[in-house]
Amino acid sequence: MDNMKNFEDNERLNNPKKQNIIKEKLAERGVNLMDIAALTYDLQKPYVPTITIDICLEHVNNVLLKREIQHAILVGIELDVLAEKELLSEPLLSLVKGDHSLFGVDETIAFSIVNVYGSIGLTNFGYVDKLKPGVIGELDGAGKREGRCNTFLDDIVGAIASAAASSIAHRYTV
Amino acid sequence: MDNMKNFEDNERLNNPKKQNIIKEKLAERGVNLMDIAALTYDLQKPYVPTITIDICLEHVNNVLLKREIQHAILVGIELDVLAEKELLSEPLLSLVKGDHSLFGVDETIAFSIVNVYGSIGLTNFGYVDKLKPGVIGELDGAGKREGRCNTFLDDIVGAIASAAASSIAHRYTV
Amino acid sequence: MDNMKNFEDNERLNNPKKQNIIKEKLAERGVNLMDIAALTYDLQKPYVPTITIDICLEHVNNVLLKREIQHAILVGIELDVLAEKELLSEPLLSLVKGDHSLFGVDETIAFSIVNVYGSIGLTNFGYVDKLKPGVIGELDGAGKREGRCNTFLDDIVGAIASAAASSIAHRYTV
Amino acid sequence: MDNMKNFEDNERLNNPKKQNIIKEKLAERGVNLMDIAALTYDLQKPYVPTITIDICLEHVNNVLLKREIQHAILVGIELDVLAEKELLSEPLLSLVKGDHSLFGVDETIAFSIVNVYGSIGLTNFGYVDKLKPGVIGELDGAGKREGRCNTFLDDIVGAIASAAASSIAHRYTV
């Protein structure tokens, strides 16, 4: 019975059906979950030496189960795609296409992802958002090419990796 | 010289050119700044008995000068309009059209508006978001009609009114 | 095995040992968990007609299991107690004792509690923080008496009730 | 008249009297504003090549004028000092003295400082909080010594430097 209760607790904030849609949307935009797990691995390796890339991938998957996080990802990816198709009106179109450092809404969406795992995740997000390691740098570079917009996506990927790092920190830190 | 410095300080976070675009976008969606000022008036009247609707309108205008707030408003209104035109992809389209209480991104966008004026504004936002007084209730009701979506707009209007109330509180409270 | 995994997932962000300390601290400050559950009940009754006070109490208990929430509660209660004992230095002592509407740190601490359950909880928090129903109003009134300070506590209680309401909304809303 | 209005606008969120108290409190804790300005300089130099350390110092001073930021700093420093004097009750005393990565309230207080300058400041905060350059690393190291606690202070210093960097970004970025 207690196990049943635990099961229900897990379902509360989760939506497994929508998780697959999110994975497909990320794949369509060129994001591999293993690349996100690699960011998480680099973030947590110094603190949890026994961590493996598979554990990181499992936590990335858990992050993508959360309803509020799924919604934030859907909105961010949609705005990037609409900017590529020039279906946003001005002046928003130029703001999103330009990925201006003062735009701010991309960070707002990213913070709402990280926040679900408590305030400690924001430190990791700021770090990867600034240094743009691995796939984040690739997405940022690709987004500068004609016809391509990753303004929200690079922040979203950094936020997922940071949220997974928080999830690991909460589990493995004494 | 000190006045010059003050002028520059004011310009820092403001963008007067984009303020007019924001006002037009709000008007196109049926939102009158005077209706927002009325919400602010009701929020602040108990604390600042000498407040007038004109002072409230002035503070609503100031809120619309802030760059980060302008961007949040542009994104929210755009998503409502795209939902009406059925230009969002699924499952986001259904989420935005349905204005589901667990969607959350509308509140995230609204919080980023209120946050600019400090944490005290969030209390006012929560209050109007729950009670839906005046124009907020009208927008919420209108958004339930066929072909119309105000999922982001009612939260945005509540956030602008709450931000203006914070602005007044900061000025008039000793 | 899956049940084991669920168990571990639940332990991740939780700290059952510290939950009892939190309950004792709240009791010492005159806060009964049943009074918090009553606030949650009133918040969720309109949306979940089958809700009972016992279910609300169970969710209040769950909220108090979360590590980040426990820490926020400990800090807030400590600052109230230190203000009563005049052990805070000036000008902080006067700010905390005065419960000034522009102080802001009490709301900051409360938001960090609500945030753990996603952005939707902030609406409930703003609502109860403004209207001060039930035990919140009692704490607010008691805090104005000589030698007594509830500057953080009334916000903390509102935040716990709102977080529990979010928890229920996530579980019972389709 | 317009200049008068600008002056009033600047006063709204500011409290120049308390700014000096904050500077004294920081100095008592071993923090020199020039050290904070040096962090801001390193953060903004890549984006604003003409920036000088004096401009950075001016923006650090402006950050310390904001009422909500002043209150957050007062609370954080007070908790560090009370921990050193062992005047906090358990288990909070051990949590603050231990500067545990999952404590979280130190980051919560820091975010409330950075937030006043919009979401873009959080990226800089995360970056310096992780890498601990300059005075942040010194404070973090000193806080590990017997009888000394800088759990809140290193985050506060990083938050002030990041807020000043945001302030510069808003002014100098086209």
CSV table of C-alpha atoms in Angstrom, one decimal, chain D residues 3-165:
chain,number,residue,atom,x,y,z
D,3,ASN,CA,14.2,66.8,-14.5
D,4,MET,CA,12.2,67.0,-11.3
D,5,LYS,CA,10.1,64.0,-12.5
D,6,ASN,CA,13.3,62.1,-13.3
D,7,PHE,CA,14.6,62.8,-9.9
D,8,GLU,CA,11.5,61.5,-8.3
D,9,ASP,CA,11.6,58.4,-10.5
D,10,ASN,CA,15.1,57.7,-9.2
D,11,GLU,CA,14.1,58.1,-5.6
D,12,ARG,CA,11.2,55.7,-5.9
D,13,LEU,CA,13.0,52.4,-5.3
D,14,ASN,CA,16.1,53.9,-3.7
D,15,ASN,CA,17.2,54.6,-0.2
D,16,PRO,CA,20.4,56.7,-0.1
D,17,LYS,CA,20.5,56.9,3.7
D,18,LYS,CA,20.6,53.1,4.1
D,19,GLN,CA,23.2,52.8,1.3
D,20,ASN,CA,25.9,54.0,3.7
D,21,ILE,CA,24.9,51.4,6.4
D,22,ILE,CA,25.2,48.7,3.8
D,23,LYS,CA,28.6,49.8,2.7
D,24,GLU,CA,29.7,49.8,6.4
D,25,LYS,CA,28.3,46.3,6.9
D,26,LEU,CA,30.1,45.0,3.8
D,27,ALA,CA,33.4,46.7,5.0
D,28,GLU,CA,33.0,45.1,8.5
D,29,ARG,CA,32.8,41.7,6.7
D,30,GLY,CA,35.9,42.4,4.7
D,31,VAL,CA,34.3,43.3,1.4
D,32,ASN,CA,35.7,46.3,-0.5
D,33,LEU,CA,33.4,47.7,-3.2
D,34,MET,CA,36.4,47.9,-5.5
D,35,ASP,CA,36.7,44.1,-5.3
D,36,ILE,CA,33.1,43.8,-6.4
D,37,ALA,CA,33.6,46.3,-9.2
D,38,ALA,CA,36.5,44.1,-10.4
D,39,LEU,CA,34.2,41.2,-10.8
D,40,THR,CA,31.7,43.3,-12.7
D,41,TYR,CA,34.5,44.6,-14.9
D,42,ASP,CA,35.6,41.0,-15.9
D,43,LEU,CA,32.0,40.1,-16.6
D,44,GLN,CA,31.3,43.1,-18.9
D,45,LYS,CA,34.7,43.7,-20.5
D,46,PRO,CA,34.1,41.2,-23.4
D,47,TYR,CA,30.8,43.0,-24.3
D,48,VAL,CA,31.6,46.6,-23.6
D,49,PRO,CA,35.3,47.1,-24.5
D,50,THR,CA,35.3,50.8,-23.4
D,51,ILE,CA,34.2,49.9,-19.8
D,52,THR,CA,36.4,51.1,-17.0
D,53,ILE,CA,36.7,50.0,-13.4
D,54,ASP,CA,35.3,53.4,-12.3
D,55,ILE,CA,32.1,52.9,-14.3
D,56,CYS,CA,31.7,49.5,-12.7
D,57,LEU,CA,32.1,51.0,-9.3
D,58,GLU,CA,29.5,53.6,-10.0
D,59,HIS,CA,27.0,50.8,-11.0
D,60,VAL,CA,27.9,48.8,-7.9
D,61,ASN,CA,27.0,51.9,-5.9
D,62,ASN,CA,23.7,52.2,-7.8
D,63,VAL,CA,22.8,48.6,-7.0
D,64,LEU,CA,23.4,49.3,-3.3
D,65,LEU,CA,20.8,52.1,-3.5
D,66,LYS,CA,17.9,49.8,-4.1
D,67,ARG,CA,15.7,49.2,-1.1
D,68,GLU,CA,14.8,45.6,-1.8
D,69,ILE,CA,18.5,44.8,-2.4
D,70,GLN,CA,19.5,46.5,0.8
D,71,HIS,CA,17.1,44.4,2.8
D,72,ALA,CA,18.3,41.1,1.3
D,73,ILE,CA,22.0,42.1,2.1
D,74,LEU,CA,21.1,42.9,5.7
D,75,VAL,CA,19.4,39.6,6.2
D,76,GLY,CA,22.2,37.6,4.7
D,77,ILE,CA,25.0,39.3,6.6
D,78,GLU,CA,23.0,39.0,9.8
D,79,LEU,CA,22.6,35.3,9.4
D,80,ASP,CA,26.4,34.8,8.8
D,81,VAL,CA,27.3,36.9,11.9
D,82,LEU,CA,24.7,35.1,14.1
D,83,ALA,CA,26.1,31.7,12.9
D,84,GLU,CA,29.6,32.9,13.9
D,85,LYS,CA,28.3,33.9,17.4
D,86,GLU,CA,26.4,30.6,17.6
D,87,LEU,CA,23.2,32.5,18.2
D,88,LEU,CA,21.2,30.5,15.7
D,89,SER,CA,19.3,27.5,17.0
D,90,GLU,CA,19.8,24.0,15.6
D,91,PRO,CA,19.5,22.6,13.0
D,92,LEU,CA,19.7,25.9,11.3
D,93,LEU,CA,23.1,26.7,12.9
D,94,SER,CA,24.7,23.6,11.4
D,95,LEU,CA,23.1,24.2,8.0
D,96,VAL,CA,24.5,27.8,7.9
D,97,LYS,CA,27.9,27.0,9.3
D,98,GLY,CA,28.2,24.0,7.0
D,99,ASP,CA,27.4,26.0,3.8
D,100,HIS,CA,25.9,22.8,2.4
D,101,SER,CA,25.3,22.9,-1.3
D,102,LEU,CA,21.6,21.9,-0.8
D,103,PHE,CA,20.9,24.6,1.8
D,104,GLY,CA,19.4,26.8,-0.9
D,105,VAL,CA,18.4,29.9,1.2
D,106,ASP,CA,21.7,31.6,0.4
D,107,GLU,CA,20.9,31.3,-3.3
D,108,THR,CA,17.3,32.4,-2.7
D,109,ILE,CA,18.5,35.6,-1.1
D,110,ALA,CA,21.1,36.2,-3.8
D,111,PHE,CA,18.5,35.7,-6.6
D,112,SER,CA,16.3,38.4,-5.1
D,113,ILE,CA,19.2,40.8,-5.5
D,114,VAL,CA,19.9,39.8,-9.1
D,115,ASN,CA,16.2,39.7,-10.1
D,116,VAL,CA,15.7,43.4,-9.6
D,117,TYR,CA,17.8,43.9,-12.8
D,118,GLY,CA,15.8,41.4,-14.8
D,119,SER,CA,16.3,37.8,-15.8
D,120,ILE,CA,19.6,38.4,-17.6
D,121,GLY,CA,21.5,38.9,-14.4
D,122,LEU,CA,20.9,35.4,-13.2
D,123,THR,CA,23.3,34.0,-15.9
D,124,ASN,CA,26.1,36.1,-14.6
D,125,PHE,CA,25.3,35.1,-11.0
D,126,GLY,CA,25.4,31.4,-11.8
D,127,TYR,CA,28.7,31.8,-13.6
D,128,VAL,CA,30.5,33.6,-10.7
D,129,ASP,CA,28.8,31.4,-8.1
D,130,LYS,CA,30.3,28.4,-9.8
D,131,LEU,CA,33.8,29.7,-10.7
D,132,LYS,CA,34.2,31.8,-7.6
D,133,PRO,CA,36.6,34.4,-9.2
D,134,GLY,CA,38.5,37.0,-7.1
D,135,VAL,CA,36.9,38.1,-3.8
D,136,ILE,CA,34.2,35.4,-4.0
D,137,GLY,CA,36.8,32.7,-3.8
D,138,GLU,CA,38.6,34.5,-1.0
D,139,LEU,CA,35.4,34.8,1.0
D,140,ASP,CA,34.5,31.2,0.3
D,141,GLY,CA,37.9,30.1,1.5
D,142,ALA,CA,37.9,32.4,4.6
D,143,GLY,CA,34.4,31.1,5.5
D,144,LYS,CA,35.8,27.6,5.9
D,145,ARG,CA,38.1,28.8,8.7
D,146,GLU,CA,37.2,28.2,12.4
D,147,GLY,CA,34.9,30.8,13.8
D,148,ARG,CA,34.1,32.4,10.5
D,149,CYS,CA,31.0,32.0,8.4
D,150,ASN,CA,30.5,33.5,4.9
D,151,THR,CA,27.7,31.2,3.7
D,152,PHE,CA,25.5,34.1,2.6
D,153,LEU,CA,28.2,36.7,2.0
D,154,ASP,CA,29.9,35.0,-1.0
D,155,ASP,CA,26.6,34.7,-2.8
D,156,ILE,CA,25.6,38.3,-1.9
D,157,VAL,CA,28.9,39.6,-3.4
D,158,GLY,CA,28.4,37.6,-6.5
D,159,ALA,CA,24.8,38.8,-6.8
D,160,ILE,CA,25.8,42.5,-6.4
D,161,ALA,CA,28.6,42.1,-9.1
D,162,SER,CA,26.1,40.4,-11.4
D,163,ALA,CA,23.4,43.0,-10.8
D,164,ALA,CA,25.9,45.7,-11.6
D,165,ALA,CA,26.9,43.9,-14.8
